[in-house]
Amino acid sequence: QSALTQPASVSGSPRQSITISCTGTNSDVGGYNYVSWYQQHPGKAPKLIIYDVNKRPSGVSIRFSGSKSGTTASLMISGLQPDDEADYYCSSYSGDDTFGGCLFGTGTKVTVL
Amino acid sequence: EVQLVESGGGLVHPGGSLRLSCAASGFSFNSHAMHWVRQALGKGLEYVSVISSGGDRRDYANSVKGRFTISRDNFKNMVYLQMGSLRAEDMAVYYCARGRYDYGDYVVFDDWGQGALVTVSS
């Protein structure tokens, strides 16, 4: 089972909004509302920022929002801030023969210009 | 506050063994599945292993099946990853993670430890 496809990099200026895509298939992203997003600063552990497509864990900024259309999920970061510079990974449940039903994305590096 | 603290990482020769430990606190440990996720240097995330809240069910990625064993001690609030027959491709930072749901449900990694670096080299 291949990883979910994300753009390698996305950049934006402070206060702008950016969107990161996560493309899968009907066996994963398109078939279930079970998409999560993780933020990882350099040298740090990942942090859950979105689950179930568009739910935010307690304490996560409302500037992060998730959505899905067909086989593509998206993470939008609004009002971009310097601390948003990090790697972002999506994850989806997969109904195919994937260990634990868990498929990660390839990761996107966000740069704040 | 949820805390997950890994230990036991280090340098090991190819073919060698290592045991990672993860000390958990700040939540009802015996109510959550626990997971191990690894990340090779400069690479993406790879889901490695899971153990159910009660410790009776466990599973592994094909890449480590037969070589790694996950276990937990619900009295000590600890989860372990015994790694054997280590290969160069096992070299990575290993993260312990708390599952939002129990074993068999879809996987969401609610909280992560700081990671333990495993280096496999002769």
XYZ file of N, CA, C and O in Angstrom, chain B residues 68-114:
188
model
N 10.372 -8.039 16.221
C 10.039 -7.112 17.310
C 8.882 -7.688 18.127
O 8.001 -8.370 17.592
N 8.896 -7.371 19.417
C 7.811 -7.780 20.305
C 7.394 -6.592 21.170
O 8.231 -5.992 21.850
N 6.107 -6.288 21.137
C 5.577 -5.211 21.967
C 4.935 -5.820 23.212
O 4.340 -6.906 23.150
N 5.076 -5.141 24.327
C 4.442 -5.608 25.560
C 4.145 -4.397 26.439
O 4.601 -3.290 26.156
N 3.358 -4.639 27.473
C 3.036 -3.551 28.384
C 2.851 -4.082 29.786
O 2.536 -5.265 29.985
N 3.020 -3.200 30.755
C 2.795 -3.520 32.160
C 1.832 -2.462 32.697
O 2.242 -1.312 32.920
N 0.580 -2.851 32.871
C -0.431 -1.879 33.287
C -0.332 -1.506 34.763
O -1.018 -0.589 35.212
N 0.487 -2.218 35.500
C 0.720 -1.839 36.894
C 1.786 -0.763 36.985
O 1.735 0.113 37.842
N 2.752 -0.843 36.086
C 3.849 0.126 36.083
C 3.640 1.263 35.083
O 4.465 2.172 34.996
N 2.564 1.191 34.323
C 2.294 2.171 33.271
C 3.454 2.265 32.283
O 3.958 3.350 31.958
N 3.880 1.119 31.813
C 5.011 1.036 30.895
C 4.626 0.254 29.644
O 3.833 -0.684 29.703
N 5.221 0.650 28.547
C 5.106 -0.124 27.316
C 6.520 -0.339 26.786
O 7.393 0.515 26.970
N 6.736 -1.498 26.189
C 8.070 -1.879 25.753
C 8.061 -2.300 24.283
O 7.040 -2.757 23.758
N 9.227 -2.175 23.674
C 9.425 -2.708 22.335
C 10.752 -3.439 22.338
O 11.813 -2.815 22.414
N 10.677 -4.760 22.327
C 11.877 -5.583 22.246
C 12.213 -5.775 20.782
O 11.398 -6.307 20.023
N 13.393 -5.333 20.391
C 13.791 -5.379 18.987
C 14.952 -6.342 18.816
O 15.958 -6.245 19.539
N 14.809 -7.282 17.891
C 15.869 -8.247 17.647
C 16.231 -8.315 16.176
O 15.533 -7.765 15.318
N 17.337 -8.997 15.895
C 17.824 -9.157 14.510
C 17.815 -7.819 13.788
O 17.328 -7.696 12.650
N 18.360 -6.811 14.456
C 18.274 -5.449 13.925
C 19.070 -5.291 12.645
O 20.146 -5.874 12.459
N 18.507 -4.494 11.762
C 19.090 -4.239 10.442
C 19.355 -2.744 10.291
O 18.806 -1.926 11.027
N 20.135 -2.410 9.298
C 20.430 -1.001 9.034
C 19.140 -0.208 8.797
O 19.020 0.942 9.222
N 18.187 -0.837 8.161
C 16.931 -0.141 7.850
C 16.030 0.064 9.061
O 15.008 0.735 8.970
N 16.404 -0.506 10.194
C 15.659 -0.264 11.436
C 16.138 0.995 12.147
O 15.528 1.428 13.125
N 17.212 1.569 11.655
C 17.768 2.759 12.290
C 16.802 3.922 12.131
O 16.415 4.296 11.011
N 16.384 4.466 13.269
C 15.348 5.500 13.255
C 15.152 6.058 14.657
O 15.697 5.519 15.634
N 14.371 7.115 14.734
C 13.846 7.566 16.024
C 12.538 6.824 16.242
O 11.680 6.794 15.341
N 12.408 6.201 17.401
C 11.216 5.437 17.734
C 10.380 6.234 18.731
O 10.864 6.623 19.800
N 9.125 6.463 18.356
C 8.203 7.204 19.196
C 7.166 6.265 19.800
O 6.577 5.434 19.096
N 6.942 6.438 21.063
C 5.829 5.808 21.757
C 4.640 6.760 21.629
O 4.808 7.988 21.767
N 3.462 6.237 21.354
C 2.302 7.112 21.175
C 1.070 6.516 21.842
O 0.865 5.295 21.822
N 0.274 7.390 22.394
C -0.998 6.972 23.009
C -2.090 7.002 21.953
O -2.241 8.002 21.220
N -2.840 5.932 21.872
C -3.941 5.890 20.926
C -5.187 6.552 21.474
O -5.498 6.428 22.656
N -5.874 7.256 20.602
C -7.146 7.859 21.017
C -8.200 6.792 21.235
O -9.047 6.917 22.114
N -8.132 5.731 20.441
C -9.099 4.640 20.517
C -8.374 3.336 20.840
O -7.148 3.277 20.821
N -9.134 2.312 21.127
C -8.505 1.044 21.480
C -8.174 0.244 20.227
O -8.508 0.611 19.105
N -7.511 -0.849 20.445
C -7.069 -1.754 19.387
C -8.242 -2.132 18.489
O -9.325 -2.456 18.970
N -7.994 -2.108 17.198
C -9.022 -2.516 16.251
C -9.830 -1.373 15.709
O -10.445 -1.499 14.637
N -9.862 -0.264 16.413
C -10.507 0.935 15.903
C -9.510 1.695 15.041
O -8.320 1.397 15.036
N -10.018 2.696 14.376
C -9.087 3.429 13.522
C -8.091 4.197 14.378
O -8.390 4.591 15.495
N -6.875 4.333 13.825
C -5.749 4.793 14.637
C -5.589 6.301 14.589
O -5.438 6.889 13.513
N -5.611 6.910 15.762
C -5.262 8.315 15.927
C -4.252 8.364 17.065
O -4.492 7.828 18.143
N -3.124 8.991 16.807
C -2.067 9.084 17.815
C -2.240 10.400 18.569
O -1.845 11.450 18.101
N -2.847 10.300 19.743
C -3.195 11.494 20.518
C -1.980 12.212 21.088
O -1.913 13.430 21.092
N -1.062 11.466 21.644
C 0.111 12.053 22.290
C 1.333 11.214 21.943
O 1.228 9.999 21.771
N 2.464 11.891 21.874
C 3.712 11.247 21.483
C 4.805 11.528 22.506
O 4.847 12.596 23.116
N 5.696 10.557 22.666
C 6.894 10.801 23.463
C 7.902 11.584 22.656
O 7.675 11.913 21.488
N 9.030 11.871 23.272
C 10.058 12.685 22.616
C 10.902 11.872 21.648
O 11.633 12.421 20.833
